[in-house]
């Protein structure tokens, strides 16, 4: 807080340039000046107690500011608002009120200074206890003394990265892989055609839903498109649909998945309105010309083989990255603040309206604990490797993430900024880069014992380009869904 200390001296009218140098109070050398002092007591590996003593000189700027703010708020006869002298404020409002305001406005700054000086990473809300407050008697002397207890990230000793060795699958492209790619491409160009039979797995259906709890209707939905067996909607719905014919209805018990009644048991009645199957185009040169820039099926197959190889190389990189992270978790077991886990689990379960679900609580607790361990370890890597996130890397991350959510990148960025999530996003990007640093120096081998070169996956642009390619492929697949009900009906006619 030396900057604030100097500012207070410079703003003091009694030390202006008009006063002769011989009459001014001389600036003390740094070793003689009073400064904020702090010490740390480790309560446990993830919680500390900070003891902080700040001399009145460091509090003085906040005291002066408190007088100015109070002067703007009070109305005293004979004085213009904002021009009330400090001695009048002391008489009418009271010196203790001014000091209390100054202390409240100063605690955060002193706390942050102590955190930085002691190289701590705070977690959660600090607990503050003030023991001594100076200046209450009108004298500009004494220390502001207080203690703060707060959870902190644990100290972590990282292993040598080249001591980590993992094995990954080999990159081998088979004819079956090419056929799978071809089938996926044909699926994107398939059409939905109505059939007159009961619904079975993989059929596409159109249906209406009515949800009730204790015979009270809580939600309805009409003309829902769904693929039987996808398992992406309500529990028990796939079983209820199989064997059901057009025009028939059935009711099944389930757990509500969203809304105000998420997690509650209820009954859902579904009415099947249409059953359709996906017809795939024939594999010939005409299809190759329709679905790609190639003239023949042979050329198309060769390109699909190349794409399959690229995908397997990317999958191999993802496998290596995940296994390296697991190896780090095996080598390092950082402690996790219990209260931090408890608070996070409570927020999660409250959002799902499942606070009383003990089994789910245990699952979320385990997952939250692991996620925090990963975060602590990767944050330690980021610090050790001095990882920084450039603006371009942040922009690329936001663009890729916005595509996953189907949002405009600018709107997505604004949403993150308004929600105060930009720093969290930068932390996530930094951890990814930190893990790439570890992966680059770890030993990765294939089943034959040969070392696999991870350069393409760990260089600054390599991993990002691979991730962007995968996300782009997923987006294209999502955009190329089969023809919807109305279009299919028109084709049938």
CSV table of C-alpha atoms in Angstrom, one decimal:
chain,number,residue,atom,x,y,z
A,1,UNK,CA,0.0,0.0,0.0
A,2,UNK,CA,3.0,2.4,-0.4
A,3,UNK,CA,1.3,4.0,-3.4
A,4,UNK,CA,-1.7,4.8,-1.2
A,5,UNK,CA,0.6,6.1,1.5
A,6,UNK,CA,2.4,8.4,-0.9
A,7,UNK,CA,-0.9,9.6,-2.4
A,8,UNK,CA,-2.1,10.7,1.1
A,9,UNK,CA,1.1,12.7,1.7
A,10,UNK,CA,1.0,14.4,-1.7
A,11,UNK,CA,-2.7,15.3,-1.3
A,12,UNK,CA,-2.1,16.8,2.2
A,13,UNK,CA,-2.3,20.7,1.8
A,14,UNK,CA,0.3,21.1,4.5
A,15,UNK,CA,2.9,19.5,2.2
A,16,UNK,CA,2.2,21.5,-1.0
A,17,UNK,CA,4.9,23.1,-3.0
A,18,UNK,CA,4.2,26.5,-1.5
A,19,UNK,CA,5.6,25.4,1.9
A,20,UNK,CA,9.4,25.8,2.1
A,21,UNK,CA,11.3,22.5,2.0
A,22,UNK,CA,12.9,23.2,5.4
A,23,UNK,CA,9.4,23.3,7.0
A,24,UNK,CA,8.0,20.2,5.3
A,25,UNK,CA,7.9,16.8,6.9
A,26,UNK,CA,10.5,14.8,5.2
A,27,UNK,CA,9.7,11.5,3.5
A,28,UNK,CA,11.1,8.6,5.5
A,29,UNK,CA,13.4,6.1,3.8
A,30,UNK,CA,11.6,2.8,3.0
A,31,UNK,CA,13.3,1.0,5.8
A,32,UNK,CA,12.0,3.5,8.4
A,33,UNK,CA,8.4,3.8,7.0
A,34,UNK,CA,5.5,2.0,8.6
A,35,UNK,CA,3.9,-0.5,6.2
A,36,UNK,CA,1.2,-3.2,6.4
A,37,UNK,CA,2.5,-6.3,8.1
A,38,UNK,CA,1.1,-9.7,7.7
A,39,UNK,CA,1.8,-13.2,8.9
A,40,UNK,CA,0.4,-16.6,8.0
A,41,UNK,CA,-0.6,-19.5,10.3
A,42,UNK,CA,-1.4,-22.8,8.7
A,43,UNK,CA,-4.5,-24.2,10.3
A,44,UNK,CA,-4.5,-27.3,8.0
A,45,UNK,CA,-3.1,-28.0,4.5
A,46,UNK,CA,-6.0,-26.1,2.9
A,47,UNK,CA,-6.8,-23.4,5.4
A,48,UNK,CA,-4.8,-20.5,6.8
A,49,UNK,CA,-5.2,-17.7,9.3
A,50,UNK,CA,-3.8,-14.3,8.2
A,51,UNK,CA,-2.9,-11.8,10.8
A,52,UNK,CA,-2.7,-8.3,9.4
A,53,UNK,CA,-1.6,-5.0,11.0
A,54,UNK,CA,-2.0,-1.8,9.0
A,55,UNK,CA,-0.7,1.5,10.4
A,56,UNK,CA,-3.1,4.5,10.5
A,57,UNK,CA,-1.0,6.1,7.7
A,58,UNK,CA,-2.2,3.3,5.4
A,59,UNK,CA,-5.8,3.8,6.5
A,60,UNK,CA,-5.7,7.6,6.1
A,61,UNK,CA,-6.7,7.7,2.4
A,62,UNK,CA,-9.8,5.7,3.2
A,63,UNK,CA,-10.6,8.0,6.1
A,64,UNK,CA,-10.3,11.0,3.9
A,65,UNK,CA,-12.5,9.4,1.3
A,66,UNK,CA,-15.1,8.4,4.0
A,67,UNK,CA,-15.3,12.1,5.1
A,68,UNK,CA,-15.9,13.2,1.5
A,69,UNK,CA,-18.6,10.6,0.9
A,70,UNK,CA,-20.4,11.4,4.2
A,71,UNK,CA,-20.2,15.1,3.4
A,72,UNK,CA,-22.1,14.4,0.2
A,73,UNK,CA,-24.8,12.5,2.1
A,74,UNK,CA,-25.5,14.7,5.1
A,75,UNK,CA,-27.4,18.0,5.1
A,76,UNK,CA,-26.2,20.5,7.8
A,77,UNK,CA,-27.4,24.1,7.9
A,78,UNK,CA,-24.8,26.6,7.0
A,79,UNK,CA,-22.8,24.2,4.8
A,80,UNK,CA,-23.2,23.2,1.2
A,81,UNK,CA,-23.7,19.5,0.5
A,82,UNK,CA,-20.2,18.0,0.0
A,83,UNK,CA,-18.4,20.9,1.7
A,84,UNK,CA,-19.0,19.9,5.3
A,85,UNK,CA,-15.7,20.1,7.3
A,86,UNK,CA,-14.4,17.0,9.0
A,87,UNK,CA,-14.7,18.5,12.5
A,88,UNK,CA,-18.4,19.2,11.9
A,89,UNK,CA,-19.0,15.6,10.6
A,90,UNK,CA,-17.2,14.3,13.8
A,91,UNK,CA,-19.7,16.4,15.9
A,92,UNK,CA,-22.8,15.5,14.0
A,93,UNK,CA,-22.2,12.0,12.7
A,94,UNK,CA,-19.4,10.8,15.0
A,95,UNK,CA,-15.8,9.9,14.3
A,96,UNK,CA,-16.4,6.2,14.9
A,97,UNK,CA,-18.9,6.1,12.0
A,98,UNK,CA,-16.2,7.6,9.7
A,99,UNK,CA,-13.6,5.2,10.9
A,100,UNK,CA,-15.9,2.2,10.5
A,101,UNK,CA,-16.7,3.3,6.9
A,102,UNK,CA,-13.0,3.6,6.2
A,103,UNK,CA,-12.2,0.2,7.7
A,104,UNK,CA,-14.9,-1.5,5.7
A,105,UNK,CA,-13.6,0.1,2.5
A,106,UNK,CA,-10.0,-0.9,3.3
A,107,UNK,CA,-10.2,-4.5,4.4
A,108,UNK,CA,-10.4,-6.0,1.0
A,109,UNK,CA,-7.3,-4.1,-0.2
A,110,UNK,CA,-5.2,-5.1,2.8
A,111,UNK,CA,-6.5,-8.7,2.4
A,112,UNK,CA,-5.5,-8.8,-1.3
A,113,UNK,CA,-2.1,-7.3,-0.5
A,114,UNK,CA,-1.4,-10.0,2.2
A,115,UNK,CA,-2.6,-12.7,-0.1
A,116,UNK,CA,-0.2,-11.6,-2.8
A,117,UNK,CA,2.8,-11.1,-0.4
A,118,UNK,CA,2.3,-14.6,1.0
A,119,UNK,CA,1.8,-16.2,-2.4
A,120,UNK,CA,-1.6,-17.7,-1.5
A,121,UNK,CA,-4.5,-18.7,-3.7
A,122,UNK,CA,-7.7,-18.1,-1.7
A,123,UNK,CA,-10.8,-20.3,-2.2
A,124,UNK,CA,-14.3,-19.4,-1.1
A,125,UNK,CA,-15.3,-16.6,1.2
A,126,UNK,CA,-12.9,-15.3,3.9
A,127,UNK,CA,-13.9,-15.0,7.6
A,128,UNK,CA,-12.8,-11.7,9.1
A,129,UNK,CA,-12.4,-10.7,12.7
A,130,UNK,CA,-11.2,-7.1,13.6
A,131,UNK,CA,-9.5,-6.8,16.9
A,132,UNK,CA,-8.0,-3.2,16.9
A,133,UNK,CA,-9.4,-0.1,15.2
A,134,UNK,CA,-7.2,3.1,15.2
A,135,UNK,CA,-8.4,6.7,15.2
A,136,UNK,CA,-11.6,6.3,17.2
A,137,UNK,CA,-10.2,8.8,19.8
A,138,UNK,CA,-9.5,11.4,17.1
A,139,UNK,CA,-5.8,10.7,17.0
A,140,UNK,CA,-4.2,9.7,13.7
A,141,UNK,CA,-2.2,6.9,15.1
A,142,UNK,CA,-2.3,3.2,16.0
A,143,UNK,CA,-2.8,0.1,13.9
A,144,UNK,CA,-5.8,-1.5,12.3
A,145,UNK,CA,-5.4,-5.2,13.4
A,146,UNK,CA,-7.5,-8.0,12.1
A,147,UNK,CA,-7.3,-11.7,11.3
A,148,UNK,CA,-8.8,-13.6,8.3
A,149,UNK,CA,-9.4,-17.3,8.0
A,150,UNK,CA,-9.8,-18.6,4.4
A,151,UNK,CA,-9.4,-21.8,2.5
A,152,UNK,CA,-6.5,-21.8,0.1
A,153,UNK,CA,-5.2,-24.0,-2.7
A,154,UNK,CA,-2.7,-26.6,-1.3
A,155,UNK,CA,1.0,-26.5,-2.0
A,156,UNK,CA,1.8,-29.1,-4.7
A,157,UNK,CA,5.1,-30.6,-5.6
A,158,UNK,CA,5.0,-31.6,-9.3
A,159,UNK,CA,6.8,-34.7,-10.5
A,160,UNK,CA,9.2,-34.7,-13.4
A,161,UNK,CA,7.0,-34.8,-16.5
A,162,UNK,CA,9.3,-37.3,-18.3
A,163,UNK,CA,8.7,-39.7,-15.4
A,164,UNK,CA,5.1,-40.2,-16.7
A,165,UNK,CA,4.7,-43.0,-19.2
A,166,UNK,CA,1.4,-44.1,-20.7
A,167,UNK,CA,0.3,-46.5,-23.4
A,168,UNK,CA,-2.3,-45.7,-26.1
A,169,UNK,CA,-4.0,-47.5,-28.9
A,170,UNK,CA,-2.3,-47.7,-32.3
A,171,UNK,CA,-3.6,-45.7,-35.3
A,172,UNK,CA,-4.9,-48.4,-37.7
A,173,UNK,CA,-7.5,-47.7,-40.3
A,174,UNK,CA,-9.5,-50.7,-41.4
A,175,UNK,CA,-12.1,-51.2,-44.2
A,176,UNK,CA,-14.7,-51.3,-41.4
A,177,UNK,CA,-13.7,-47.8,-40.4
A,178,UNK,CA,-14.1,-46.6,-43.9
A,179,UNK,CA,-17.5,-48.2,-44.2
A,180,UNK,CA,-18.6,-46.6,-40.9
A,181,UNK,CA,-17.6,-43.2,-42.3
A,182,UNK,CA,-19.5,-43.9,-45.5
A,183,UNK,CA,-22.6,-45.0,-43.5
A,184,UNK,CA,-22.4,-41.8,-41.5
A,185,UNK,CA,-22.2,-39.8,-44.7
A,186,UNK,CA,-25.2,-41.7,-46.2
A,187,UNK,CA,-27.1,-41.0,-43.0
A,188,UNK,CA,-26.6,-37.3,-43.3
A,189,UNK,CA,-28.2,-37.5,-46.8
A,190,UNK,CA,-31.0,-39.9,-45.7
A,191,UNK,CA,-34.7,-39.1,-45.7
A,192,UNK,CA,-37.5,-40.1,-43.3
A,193,UNK,CA,-40.3,-42.2,-44.7
A,194,UNK,CA,-43.5,-43.1,-42.9
A,195,UNK,CA,-44.2,-46.8,-42.2
A,196,UNK,CA,-47.4,-48.6,-41.0
A,197,UNK,CA,-46.2,-50.8,-38.2
A,198,UNK,CA,-45.4,-50.6,-34.4
A,199,UNK,CA,-42.4,-48.6,-33.4
A,200,UNK,CA,-39.1,-50.3,-32.8
A,201,UNK,CA,-35.5,-49.3,-31.8
A,202,UNK,CA,-33.9,-46.7,-34.1
A,203,UNK,CA,-37.3,-45.6,-35.6
A,204,UNK,CA,-38.1,-41.9,-35.8
A,205,UNK,CA,-41.4,-41.0,-34.2
A,206,UNK,CA,-43.6,-37.9,-33.7
A,207,UNK,CA,-45.4,-37.8,-30.4
A,208,UNK,CA,-47.3,-35.7,-27.9
A,209,UNK,CA,-46.5,-35.8,-24.1
A,210,UNK,CA,-48.6,-34.9,-21.0
A,211,UNK,CA,-46.8,-35.0,-17.6
A,212,UNK,CA,-48.7,-35.3,-14.3
A,213,UNK,CA,-47.8,-35.5,-10.6
A,214,UNK,CA,-50.5,-36.8,-8.3
A,215,UNK,CA,-53.1,-36.4,-11.2
A,216,UNK,CA,-52.2,-32.7,-11.6
A,217,UNK,CA,-51.0,-31.8,-15.1
A,218,UNK,CA,-47.6,-30.0,-14.9
A,219,UNK,CA,-46.5,-29.9,-18.5
A,220,UNK,CA,-47.4,-30.7,-22.1
A,221,UNK,CA,-45.5,-30.9,-25.4
A,222,UNK,CA,-46.8,-31.5,-28.9
A,223,UNK,CA,-45.2,-32.9,-32.1
A,224,UNK,CA,-42.0,-33.9,-30.5
A,225,UNK,CA,-39.5,-35.7,-32.9
A,226,UNK,CA,-37.5,-38.5,-31.3
A,227,UNK,CA,-35.5,-41.5,-32.2
A,228,UNK,CA,-36.5,-44.6,-30.3
A,229,UNK,CA,-33.6,-45.9,-28.2
A,230,UNK,CA,-31.7,-42.6,-28.2
A,231,UNK,CA,-32.1,-42.3,-24.4
A,232,UNK,CA,-32.0,-38.6,-24.5
A,233,UNK,CA,-35.4,-37.8,-23.0
A,234,UNK,CA,-37.3,-39.3,-20.1
A,235,UNK,CA,-36.3,-42.5,-18.3
A,236,UNK,CA,-38.6,-45.3,-19.4
A,237,UNK,CA,-39.8,-43.6,-22.6
A,238,UNK,CA,-37.9,-45.9,-24.9
A,239,UNK,CA,-39.5,-49.0,-23.3
A,240,UNK,CA,-42.9,-47.3,-23.5
A,241,UNK,CA,-42.5,-46.5,-27.2
A,242,UNK,CA,-41.4,-49.9,-28.5
A,243,UNK,CA,-44.4,-51.9,-29.8
A,244,UNK,CA,-46.7,-48.8,-29.9
A,245,UNK,CA,-48.5,-48.1,-33.1
A,246,UNK,CA,-49.6,-44.8,-34.7
A,247,UNK,CA,-52.6,-43.3,-32.9
A,248,UNK,CA,-52.0,-45.4,-29.7
A,249,UNK,CA,-51.3,-43.9,-26.2
A,250,UNK,CA,-49.6,-45.3,-23.1
A,251,UNK,CA,-48.6,-44.0,-19.6
A,252,UNK,CA,-45.4,-44.7,-17.8
A,253,UNK,CA,-43.8,-43.8,-14.5
A,254,UNK,CA,-40.7,-41.6,-14.6
A,255,UNK,CA,-38.6,-39.0,-12.9
A,256,UNK,CA,-39.1,-35.4,-14.3
A,257,UNK,CA,-36.0,-34.2,-16.0
A,258,UNK,CA,-36.3,-30.4,-15.9
A,259,UNK,CA,-38.3,-27.4,-14.8
A,260,UNK,CA,-39.7,-26.7,-11.3
A,261,UNK,CA,-40.4,-30.4,-10.8
A,262,UNK,CA,-37.0,-31.8,-11.8
A,263,UNK,CA,-36.2,-34.9,-9.8
A,264,UNK,CA,-39.8,-35.6,-8.8
A,265,UNK,CA,-41.6,-38.8,-9.6
A,266,UNK,CA,-44.6,-38.6,-11.9
A,267,UNK,CA,-46.6,-40.1,-14.8
A,268,UNK,CA,-46.2,-39.2,-18.5
A,269,UNK,CA,-48.8,-40.1,-21.1
A,270,UNK,CA,-47.5,-40.2,-24.6
A,271,UNK,CA,-49.5,-40.5,-27.9
A,272,UNK,CA,-47.7,-41.8,-30.9
A,273,UNK,CA,-48.6,-39.7,-34.0
A,274,UNK,CA,-46.2,-41.1,-36.7
A,275,UNK,CA,-43.6,-43.8,-37.2
A,276,UNK,CA,-40.8,-43.3,-39.7
A,277,UNK,CA,-37.6,-45.0,-40.9
A,278,UNK,CA,-34.5,-43.5,-42.4
A,279,UNK,CA,-33.9,-44.5,-46.0
A,280,UNK,CA,-30.2,-44.2,-47.1
A,281,UNK,CA,-29.1,-43.4,-50.6
A,282,UNK,CA,-27.4,-46.0,-52.8
A,283,UNK,CA,-23.6,-45.9,-52.9
A,284,UNK,CA,-22.6,-45.0,-56.4
A,285,UNK,CA,-20.9,-42.3,-58.4
A,286,UNK,CA,-24.0,-40.2,-58.4
A,287,UNK,CA,-24.0,-40.2,-54.6
A,288,UNK,CA,-20.3,-39.4,-54.5
A,289,UNK,CA,-21.0,-36.3,-56.6
A,290,UNK,CA,-23.9,-35.3,-54.4
A,291,UNK,CA,-22.2,-35.8,-51.1
A,292,UNK,CA,-18.6,-34.6,-51.9
A,293,UNK,CA,-16.4,-32.9,-54.4
A,294,UNK,CA,-15.4,-36.2,-55.9
A,295,UNK,CA,-16.6,-37.8,-59.1
A,296,UNK,CA,-16.3,-41.5,-58.2
A,297,UNK,CA,-17.0,-43.7,-55.2
A,298,UNK,CA,-13.4,-44.8,-55.2
A,299,UNK,CA,-12.1,-41.3,-54.7
A,300,UNK,CA,-14.7,-40.7,-52.0
A,301,UNK,CA,-13.6,-43.9,-50.2
A,302,UNK,CA,-10.0,-42.8,-50.3
A,303,UNK,CA,-10.8,-39.4,-48.8
A,304,UNK,CA,-12.9,-41.1,-46.1
A,305,UNK,CA,-9.9,-43.3,-45.3
A,306,UNK,CA,-7.8,-40.2,-44.8
A,307,UNK,CA,-10.5,-38.6,-42.6
A,308,UNK,CA,-10.7,-41.8,-40.5
A,309,UNK,CA,-6.9,-41.7,-40.0
A,310,UNK,CA,-7.1,-38.1,-38.9
A,311,UNK,CA,-9.9,-38.9,-36.5
A,312,UNK,CA,-8.0,-41.9,-35.0
A,313,UNK,CA,-4.9,-39.7,-34.6
A,314,UNK,CA,-7.0,-37.2,-32.7
A,315,UNK,CA,-8.6,-39.9,-30.6
A,316,UNK,CA,-5.1,-41.2,-29.8
A,317,UNK,CA,-4.1,-37.7,-28.7
A,318,UNK,CA,-7.2,-37.4,-26.5
A,319,UNK,CA,-6.5,-40.8,-25.0
A,320,UNK,CA,-2.9,-39.9,-24.2
A,321,UNK,CA,-3.9,-36.6,-22.7
A,322,UNK,CA,-6.5,-38.3,-20.4
A,323,UNK,CA,-4.1,-41.0,-19.4
A,324,UNK,CA,-1.4,-38.4,-18.5
A,325,UNK,CA,-3.9,-36.6,-16.4
A,326,UNK,CA,-4.8,-39.8,-14.6
A,327,UNK,CA,-1.1,-40.5,-14.1
A,328,UNK,CA,-0.7,-37.1,-12.5
A,329,UNK,CA,-3.7,-37.8,-10.2
A,330,UNK,CA,-2.0,-41.1,-9.1
A,331,UNK,CA,1.3,-39.4,-8.4
A,332,UNK,CA,-0.2,-36.4,-6.6
A,333,UNK,CA,-3.1,-36.5,-4.1
A,334,UNK,CA,-3.7,-32.9,-3.1
A,335,UNK,CA,-6.0,-32.3,-0.1
A,336,UNK,CA,-9.4,-30.6,-0.9
A,337,UNK,CA,-11.2,-28.2,1.5
A,338,UNK,CA,-14.2,-30.0,2.8
A,339,UNK,CA,-16.4,-26.9,3.0
A,340,UNK,CA,-15.6,-26.0,-0.6
A,341,UNK,CA,-16.8,-29.4,-1.7
A,342,UNK,CA,-19.8,-29.2,0.5
A,343,UNK,CA,-20.8,-25.8,-0.9
A,344,UNK,CA,-20.4,-26.9,-4.5
A,345,UNK,CA,-22.3,-30.1,-4.0
A,346,UNK,CA,-25.2,-28.2,-2.3
A,347,UNK,CA,-25.4,-25.7,-5.2
A,348,UNK,CA,-25.4,-28.6,-7.7
A,349,UNK,CA,-28.1,-30.6,-6.0
A,350,UNK,CA,-30.2,-27.5,-5.3
A,351,UNK,CA,-30.1,-26.6,-9.0
A,352,UNK,CA,-31.4,-30.1,-9.7
A,353,UNK,CA,-33.9,-30.1,-6.9
A,354,UNK,CA,-32.3,-33.3,-5.5
A,355,UNK,CA,-31.1,-32.2,-2.1
A,356,UNK,CA,-32.6,-35.2,-0.4
A,357,UNK,CA,-31.1,-37.7,-2.9
A,358,UNK,CA,-28.3,-39.2,-0.8
A,359,UNK,CA,-27.1,-41.6,-3.5
A,360,UNK,CA,-26.8,-38.8,-6.0
A,361,UNK,CA,-25.1,-36.6,-3.4
A,362,UNK,CA,-22.4,-39.2,-3.0
A,363,UNK,CA,-21.8,-39.3,-6.7
A,364,UNK,CA,-21.7,-35.5,-7.0
A,365,UNK,CA,-19.4,-35.3,-4.0
A,366,UNK,CA,-16.9,-37.8,-5.6
A,367,UNK,CA,-17.0,-36.0,-8.9
A,368,UNK,CA,-16.6,-32.6,-7.3
A,369,UNK,CA,-13.6,-33.7,-5.2
A,370,UNK,CA,-11.9,-35.2,-8.3
A,371,UNK,CA,-12.5,-32.0,-10.3
A,372,UNK,CA,-11.0,-29.8,-7.6
A,373,UNK,CA,-8.0,-32.1,-7.4
A,374,UNK,CA,-7.5,-31.8,-11.2
A,375,UNK,CA,-7.9,-28.0,-10.9
A,376,UNK,CA,-5.3,-27.7,-8.1
A,377,UNK,CA,-2.8,-29.9,-10.0
A,378,UNK,CA,-3.2,-28.1,-13.4
A,379,UNK,CA,-3.1,-24.7,-11.7
A,380,UNK,CA,0.2,-25.7,-10.2
A,381,UNK,CA,1.5,-26.7,-13.7
A,382,UNK,CA,0.3,-23.4,-15.1
A,383,UNK,CA,2.2,-21.5,-12.4
A,384,UNK,CA,5.3,-23.6,-12.7
A,385,UNK,CA,5.4,-23.3,-16.5
A,386,UNK,CA,4.3,-19.7,-16.5
A,387,UNK,CA,1.5,-20.4,-18.9
A,388,UNK,CA,-0.3,-17.4,-20.3
A,389,UNK,CA,-3.5,-17.1,-22.4
A,390,UNK,CA,-3.4,-14.8,-25.4
A,391,UNK,CA,-6.4,-12.8,-26.6
A,392,UNK,CA,-6.4,-14.9,-29.8
A,393,UNK,CA,-6.5,-18.2,-27.8
A,394,UNK,CA,-9.4,-16.8,-25.7
A,395,UNK,CA,-11.3,-15.8,-28.9
A,396,UNK,CA,-10.7,-19.2,-30.5
A,397,UNK,CA,-12.1,-20.9,-27.4
A,398,UNK,CA,-15.2,-18.7,-27.3
A,399,UNK,CA,-15.8,-19.3,-31.0
A,400,UNK,CA,-15.6,-23.1,-30.6
A,401,UNK,CA,-17.7,-23.1,-27.5
A,402,UNK,CA,-20.4,-20.9,-29.1
A,403,UNK,CA,-20.7,-23.4,-31.9
A,404,UNK,CA,-21.4,-26.2,-29.4
A,405,UNK,CA,-24.2,-24.1,-27.9
A,406,UNK,CA,-25.5,-23.0,-31.4
A,407,UNK,CA,-25.0,-19.3,-30.5
A,408,UNK,CA,-23.5,-16.3,-32.3
A,409,UNK,CA,-19.9,-15.9,-31.0
A,410,UNK,CA,-20.4,-12.2,-30.2
A,411,UNK,CA,-23.6,-12.9,-28.3
A,412,UNK,CA,-21.9,-15.8,-26.5
A,413,UNK,CA,-18.9,-13.6,-25.5
A,414,UNK,CA,-21.3,-10.9,-24.2
A,415,UNK,CA,-23.2,-13.5,-22.1
A,416,UNK,CA,-19.9,-14.7,-20.6
A,417,UNK,CA,-18.8,-11.1,-19.9
A,418,UNK,CA,-22.1,-10.2,-18.3
A,419,UNK,CA,-22.0,-13.3,-16.2
A,420,UNK,CA,-18.5,-12.6,-15.0
A,421,UNK,CA,-17.2,-15.8,-16.5
A,422,UNK,CA,-14.3,-14.5,-18.6
A,423,UNK,CA,-11.7,-15.1,-15.9
A,424,UNK,CA,-13.0,-18.6,-15.4
A,425,UNK,CA,-12.8,-19.3,-19.1
A,426,UNK,CA,-9.2,-18.0,-19.2
A,427,UNK,CA,-8.4,-20.3,-16.3
A,428,UNK,CA,-9.8,-23.3,-18.2
A,429,UNK,CA,-7.8,-22.4,-21.3
A,430,UNK,CA,-4.7,-22.0,-19.2
A,431,UNK,CA,-5.2,-25.5,-17.6
A,432,UNK,CA,-5.6,-27.1,-21.0
A,433,UNK,CA,-2.3,-25.5,-22.1
A,434,UNK,CA,-0.7,-26.6,-18.9
A,435,UNK,CA,-1.8,-30.2,-19.5
A,436,UNK,CA,-0.4,-30.0,-23.0
A,437,UNK,CA,3.0,-29.0,-21.5
A,438,UNK,CA,3.0,-32.1,-19.4
A,439,UNK,CA,1.9,-34.3,-22.4
A,440,UNK,CA,4.7,-32.9,-24.5
A,441,UNK,CA,7.3,-34.1,-22.1
A,442,UNK,CA,5.6,-37.4,-21.0
A,443,UNK,CA,6.5,-40.7,-22.6
A,444,UNK,CA,3.6,-42.0,-24.8
A,445,UNK,CA,3.9,-45.4,-26.4
A,446,UNK,CA,1.8,-47.6,-28.7
A,447,UNK,CA,1.0,-51.3,-28.1
A,448,UNK,CA,4.3,-52.2,-29.9
A,449,UNK,CA,6.3,-50.2,-27.4
A,450,UNK,CA,7.2,-47.5,-29.9
A,451,UNK,CA,7.2,-43.9,-28.7
A,452,UNK,CA,4.3,-41.9,-30.2
A,453,UNK,CA,5.1,-38.3,-31.3
A,454,UNK,CA,2.6,-36.0,-29.7
A,455,UNK,CA,3.9,-32.8,-31.3
A,456,UNK,CA,0.8,-32.3,-33.5
A,457,UNK,CA,-1.4,-32.5,-30.4
A,458,UNK,CA,0.7,-30.4,-28.0
A,459,UNK,CA,2.0,-27.5,-30.2
A,460,UNK,CA,0.2,-24.2,-29.7
A,461,UNK,CA,-1.9,-24.6,-32.8
A,462,UNK,CA,-2.0,-28.3,-33.1
A,463,UNK,CA,-4.4,-29.3,-30.3
A,464,UNK,CA,-6.6,-26.2,-30.9
A,465,UNK,CA,-6.9,-27.1,-34.6
A,466,UNK,CA,-7.7,-30.7,-33.9
A,467,UNK,CA,-10.4,-29.7,-31.4
A,468,UNK,CA,-11.9,-27.2,-33.8
A,469,UNK,CA,-12.0,-29.8,-36.5
A,470,UNK,CA,-13.8,-32.3,-34.2
A,471,UNK,CA,-16.3,-29.6,-33.1
A,472,UNK,CA,-16.9,-28.6,-36.7
A,473,UNK,CA,-17.6,-32.2,-37.7
A,474,UNK,CA,-20.1,-32.5,-34.8
A,475,UNK,CA,-21.8,-29.3,-35.9
A,476,UNK,CA,-22.1,-30.5,-39.5
A,477,UNK,CA,-23.6,-33.8,-38.3
A,478,UNK,CA,-26.1,-31.9,-36.2
A,479,UNK,CA,-27.1,-29.6,-39.1
A,480,UNK,CA,-27.6,-32.6,-41.5
A,481,UNK,CA,-30.4,-34.4,-39.6
A,482,UNK,CA,-32.8,-36.4,-41.7
A,483,UNK,CA,-35.7,-34.6,-43.4
A,484,UNK,CA,-38.3,-33.6,-40.7
A,485,UNK,CA,-41.9,-34.8,-40.6
A,486,UNK,CA,-43.5,-32.1,-42.9
A,487,UNK,CA,-40.8,-32.5,-45.6
A,488,UNK,CA,-41.0,-36.3,-45.4
A,489,UNK,CA,-44.8,-36.2,-45.8
A,490,UNK,CA,-44.5,-33.9,-48.8
A,491,UNK,CA,-42.1,-36.3,-50.4
A,492,UNK,CA,-44.4,-39.3,-49.8
A,493,UNK,CA,-47.2,-37.4,-51.6
